[in-house]
Amino acid sequence: MATWRRDSRLTGGQRLLCAGVAGALSLSLTAPLELATVLAQVGAARGQAWGPWAAGLRVWRAEGPRALWKGNAVACLRLFPCSAVQLAAYRKFVILFTDDLGHISQWSSIMAGSLAGMVSTIVMYPTDLIKTRLIVQNLLEPSYRGILHAFSTVYQQEGFLALYRGVSLTVLGRVPAIGHLHLLLPGHIQLETKPDVLVRLTPAPPGFPKERDHLPFTQWPKPEET
């Protein structure tokens, strides 16, 4: 069992901003690797035996170094709404699975994280598809002039459901990982709080009602002197 307790040192907006900035930085640094991986996968599907490094080098020579960051803008822009959707959904599911004493089991935590990951993946999946389309296109002869034009073109030419092609496999791949990640979240929040508000780290003193042992230990009564 774990106890849900929010870290009060940062507001929700500050946590979201920190996560978004850190995520955007990491995505920007690894964008060429993501591009090389996608192009290698697409090349293999088309019968072209490209390795990741060969694909990246081919793009560098044909389209210039700027092409190595194709699709990175949409990947960074989706971080904030994706994080907001996932955190909001996770909190709702945690509240749903938490008992009256504020406790949540490990399996319930995994389930809450998995469901939250499923919700965020489904809501934000069109941005993943657009990112892949932007990566695959030739920057010198682009099929899409930008993010909004790509959304509009795919929707008008292929229909709304085209924005969700491959969503089932993406959900199956991300949900287990996100669920196990959130397994550590309640404990992390508890350990990051101040020592005087940690709960259930020490057994309740004799005579203290067991159903109230979720209270901070600073509120426990002092043991009676004998």
Short mmCIF file of C-alpha atoms in Angstrom, two decimals:
data_model
loop_
_atom_site.label_atom_id
_atom_site.label_comp_id
_atom_site.label_asym_id
_atom_site.label_seq_id
_atom_site.Cartn_x
_atom_site.Cartn_y
_atom_site.Cartn_z
CA MET A 1 0.00 0.00 0.00
CA ALA A 2 1.08 3.58 -0.70
CA THR A 3 -0.21 6.87 0.59
CA TRP A 4 -1.12 9.65 -1.79
CA ARG A 5 0.29 12.98 -0.68
CA ARG A 6 1.03 15.96 -2.89
CA ASP A 7 4.42 17.69 -2.79
CA SER A 8 3.46 21.22 -1.73
CA ARG A 9 6.77 22.83 -2.63
CA LEU A 10 5.70 23.34 -6.26
CA THR A 11 2.36 24.31 -7.71
CA GLY A 12 0.72 22.24 -10.38
CA GLY A 13 1.59 24.83 -13.02
CA GLN A 14 5.24 24.89 -11.97
CA ARG A 15 5.50 21.10 -12.12
CA LEU A 16 3.92 21.09 -15.57
CA LEU A 17 6.25 23.85 -16.79
CA CYS A 18 9.36 22.09 -15.48
CA ALA A 19 8.33 18.81 -17.06
CA GLY A 20 7.53 20.50 -20.36
CA VAL A 21 10.82 22.42 -20.59
CA ALA A 22 12.87 19.36 -19.64
CA GLY A 23 10.97 17.23 -22.13
CA ALA A 24 11.37 19.77 -24.95
CA LEU A 25 15.11 19.97 -24.30
CA SER A 26 15.56 16.21 -24.31
CA LEU A 27 13.47 15.84 -27.48
CA SER A 28 15.46 18.52 -29.26
CA LEU A 29 18.74 16.87 -28.34
CA THR A 30 17.61 13.43 -29.49
CA ALA A 31 15.54 14.55 -32.52
CA PRO A 32 18.16 13.40 -35.09
CA LEU A 33 18.13 9.93 -33.54
CA GLU A 34 14.34 9.82 -33.72
CA LEU A 35 14.42 10.92 -37.35
CA ALA A 36 17.05 8.32 -38.26
CA THR A 37 15.04 5.58 -36.56
CA VAL A 38 11.78 6.49 -38.33
CA LEU A 39 13.47 6.75 -41.73
CA ALA A 40 15.21 3.42 -41.21
CA GLN A 41 11.86 1.80 -40.39
CA VAL A 42 10.16 3.36 -43.40
CA GLY A 43 13.08 2.46 -45.66
CA ALA A 44 12.96 -1.17 -44.52
CA ALA A 45 9.21 -1.25 -45.24
CA ARG A 46 9.86 0.06 -48.77
CA GLY A 47 12.56 -2.49 -49.44
CA GLN A 48 15.43 -0.04 -48.97
CA ALA A 49 18.05 -1.45 -46.61
CA TRP A 50 18.92 1.69 -44.63
CA GLY A 51 20.39 1.54 -41.21
CA PRO A 52 19.65 4.41 -38.78
CA TRP A 53 23.03 6.05 -39.29
CA ALA A 54 22.88 5.64 -43.07
CA ALA A 55 19.39 7.16 -43.12
CA GLY A 56 20.46 10.15 -41.05
CA LEU A 57 23.53 10.72 -43.20
CA ARG A 58 21.44 10.48 -46.35
CA VAL A 59 19.08 13.17 -45.08
CA TRP A 60 22.00 15.39 -44.06
CA ARG A 61 23.52 15.20 -47.53
CA ALA A 62 20.28 15.53 -49.49
CA GLU A 63 18.34 18.10 -47.45
CA GLY A 64 20.85 19.79 -45.19
CA PRO A 65 21.48 19.67 -41.43
CA ARG A 66 18.20 21.45 -40.60
CA ALA A 67 16.32 18.43 -41.94
CA LEU A 68 17.58 16.35 -39.01
CA TRP A 69 15.06 18.20 -36.82
CA LYS A 70 12.03 17.60 -39.03
CA GLY A 71 8.96 17.02 -36.88
CA ASN A 72 10.65 18.21 -33.70
CA ALA A 73 8.44 21.30 -33.43
CA VAL A 74 5.23 19.29 -33.20
CA ALA A 75 6.91 16.84 -30.81
CA CYS A 76 7.79 19.71 -28.46
CA LEU A 77 4.45 21.49 -28.80
CA ARG A 78 2.55 18.36 -27.83
CA LEU A 79 4.44 17.95 -24.55
CA PHE A 80 2.41 20.45 -22.53
CA PRO A 81 -1.09 19.30 -23.57
CA CYS A 82 -0.02 15.65 -23.37
CA SER A 83 1.39 16.11 -19.87
CA ALA A 84 -1.69 18.06 -18.81
CA VAL A 85 -4.05 15.36 -20.08
CA GLN A 86 -2.01 12.54 -18.56
CA LEU A 87 -1.57 14.17 -15.14
CA ALA A 88 -5.22 15.22 -14.98
CA ALA A 89 -6.40 11.73 -15.95
CA TYR A 90 -3.96 10.08 -13.53
CA ARG A 91 -5.16 12.22 -10.64
CA LYS A 92 -8.79 11.39 -11.43
CA PHE A 93 -8.06 7.67 -11.55
CA VAL A 94 -5.97 7.82 -8.35
CA ILE A 95 -8.84 9.54 -6.54
CA LEU A 96 -11.18 6.88 -7.92
CA PHE A 97 -8.99 4.01 -6.68
CA THR A 98 -7.94 5.57 -3.35
CA ASP A 99 -9.70 4.40 -0.21
CA ASP A 100 -11.13 6.62 2.52
CA LEU A 101 -7.79 6.73 4.36
CA GLY A 102 -5.87 8.01 1.37
CA HIS A 103 -4.21 4.65 0.60
CA ILE A 104 -3.81 3.14 -2.84
CA SER A 105 -2.46 -0.32 -3.63
CA GLN A 106 0.35 -0.94 -6.07
CA TRP A 107 -1.93 -2.67 -8.55
CA SER A 108 -4.39 0.21 -8.38
CA SER A 109 -1.53 2.63 -8.97
CA ILE A 110 -0.46 0.63 -12.04
CA MET A 111 -4.04 0.60 -13.29
CA ALA A 112 -4.43 4.35 -12.76
CA GLY A 113 -1.18 5.04 -14.62
CA SER A 114 -2.11 2.69 -17.46
CA LEU A 115 -5.54 4.23 -17.93
CA ALA A 116 -4.08 7.73 -17.80
CA GLY A 117 -1.49 6.75 -20.42
CA MET A 118 -4.24 5.30 -22.59
CA VAL A 119 -6.28 8.50 -22.39
CA SER A 120 -3.34 10.79 -23.18
CA THR A 121 -2.13 8.56 -26.02
CA ILE A 122 -5.53 8.45 -27.70
CA VAL A 123 -6.15 12.18 -27.29
CA MET A 124 -2.72 13.23 -28.57
CA TYR A 125 -2.12 10.49 -31.16
CA PRO A 126 -2.87 12.70 -34.20
CA THR A 127 0.18 14.79 -33.30
CA ASP A 128 2.33 11.64 -33.39
CA LEU A 129 1.04 10.81 -36.85
CA ILE A 130 1.68 14.35 -38.10
CA LYS A 131 5.19 14.25 -36.66
CA THR A 132 5.90 11.05 -38.58
CA ARG A 133 4.50 12.53 -41.80
CA LEU A 134 6.73 15.58 -41.42
CA ILE A 135 9.77 13.38 -40.78
CA VAL A 136 9.19 11.21 -43.84
CA GLN A 137 8.59 14.03 -46.32
CA ASN A 138 11.41 15.57 -48.33
CA LEU A 139 12.22 19.01 -46.96
CA LEU A 140 13.25 20.25 -50.42
CA GLU A 141 9.94 19.14 -51.97
CA PRO A 142 7.57 19.14 -48.97
CA SER A 143 4.08 17.72 -49.12
CA TYR A 144 3.11 19.77 -46.07
CA ARG A 145 3.96 23.40 -45.43
CA GLY A 146 3.69 23.08 -41.67
CA ILE A 147 1.87 21.47 -38.78
CA LEU A 148 -1.56 23.01 -39.43
CA HIS A 149 -1.31 22.37 -43.15
CA ALA A 150 -0.43 18.74 -42.47
CA PHE A 151 -3.45 18.33 -40.18
CA SER A 152 -5.72 19.97 -42.74
CA THR A 153 -4.36 17.95 -45.67
CA VAL A 154 -4.61 14.59 -43.94
CA TYR A 155 -8.13 15.35 -42.71
CA GLN A 156 -9.43 16.58 -46.08
CA GLN A 157 -7.75 13.99 -48.29
CA GLU A 158 -7.85 10.89 -46.08
CA GLY A 159 -10.57 11.55 -43.53
CA PHE A 160 -10.66 11.90 -39.76
CA LEU A 161 -9.87 8.24 -39.05
CA ALA A 162 -6.58 8.61 -40.92
CA LEU A 163 -5.31 10.68 -38.00
CA TYR A 164 -5.58 7.54 -35.84
CA ARG A 165 -3.87 5.00 -38.05
CA GLY A 166 -1.76 2.72 -35.89
CA VAL A 167 -3.17 4.04 -32.60
CA SER A 168 -3.95 0.55 -31.26
CA LEU A 169 -0.33 -0.61 -31.49
CA THR A 170 0.89 2.64 -29.96
CA VAL A 171 -1.49 2.25 -27.02
CA LEU A 172 -0.42 -1.36 -26.47
CA GLY A 173 3.21 -0.29 -26.42
CA ARG A 174 2.92 2.76 -24.17
CA VAL A 175 0.30 1.75 -21.61
CA PRO A 176 2.42 -0.89 -19.76
CA ALA A 177 5.43 1.43 -19.61
CA ILE A 178 3.42 4.38 -18.33
CA GLY A 179 1.59 2.19 -15.82
CA HIS A 180 4.81 0.90 -14.25
CA LEU A 181 6.25 4.42 -14.25
CA HIS A 182 3.32 5.68 -12.22
CA LEU A 183 3.78 2.77 -9.83
CA LEU A 184 6.67 4.75 -8.32
CA LEU A 185 4.88 8.12 -8.34
CA PRO A 186 2.96 7.95 -5.03
CA GLY A 187 6.07 6.83 -3.15
CA HIS A 188 8.11 9.52 -4.88
CA ILE A 189 5.65 12.19 -3.82
CA GLN A 190 5.73 10.90 -0.28
CA LEU A 191 9.52 10.87 -0.07
CA GLU A 192 9.78 14.39 -1.47
CA THR A 193 7.64 15.92 1.25
CA LYS A 194 9.04 17.37 4.43
CA PRO A 195 9.92 14.87 7.17
CA ASP A 196 7.22 16.16 9.49
CA VAL A 197 4.45 15.18 7.10
CA LEU A 198 5.61 11.70 6.14
CA VAL A 199 3.07 9.08 7.03
CA ARG A 200 3.10 5.45 8.10
CA LEU A 201 6.89 5.31 8.39
CA THR A 202 6.63 4.28 12.03
CA PRO A 203 3.95 2.14 13.68
CA ALA A 204 1.30 4.11 15.53
CA PRO A 205 1.83 4.32 19.30
CA PRO A 206 -0.15 2.02 21.58
CA GLY A 207 -3.71 3.13 22.11
CA PHE A 208 -3.76 5.24 18.93
CA PRO A 209 -6.71 4.23 16.70
CA LYS A 210 -5.41 2.11 13.82
CA GLU A 211 -7.88 3.63 11.36
CA ARG A 212 -6.22 7.03 11.93
CA ASP A 213 -2.61 5.96 11.36
CA HIS A 214 -2.59 7.80 8.03
CA LEU A 215 -2.25 11.10 9.88
CA PRO A 216 1.15 12.85 10.07
CA PHE A 217 3.15 11.53 12.99
CA THR A 218 3.38 15.08 14.40
CA GLN A 219 -0.31 14.70 15.22
CA TRP A 220 0.16 11.47 17.12
CA PRO A 221 -0.41 11.83 20.86
CA LYS A 222 2.58 11.61 23.09
CA PRO A 223 2.86 8.32 24.96
CA GLU A 224 1.60 8.50 28.52
CA GLU A 225 4.29 8.52 31.17
CA THR A 226 4.22 5.58 33.55
#
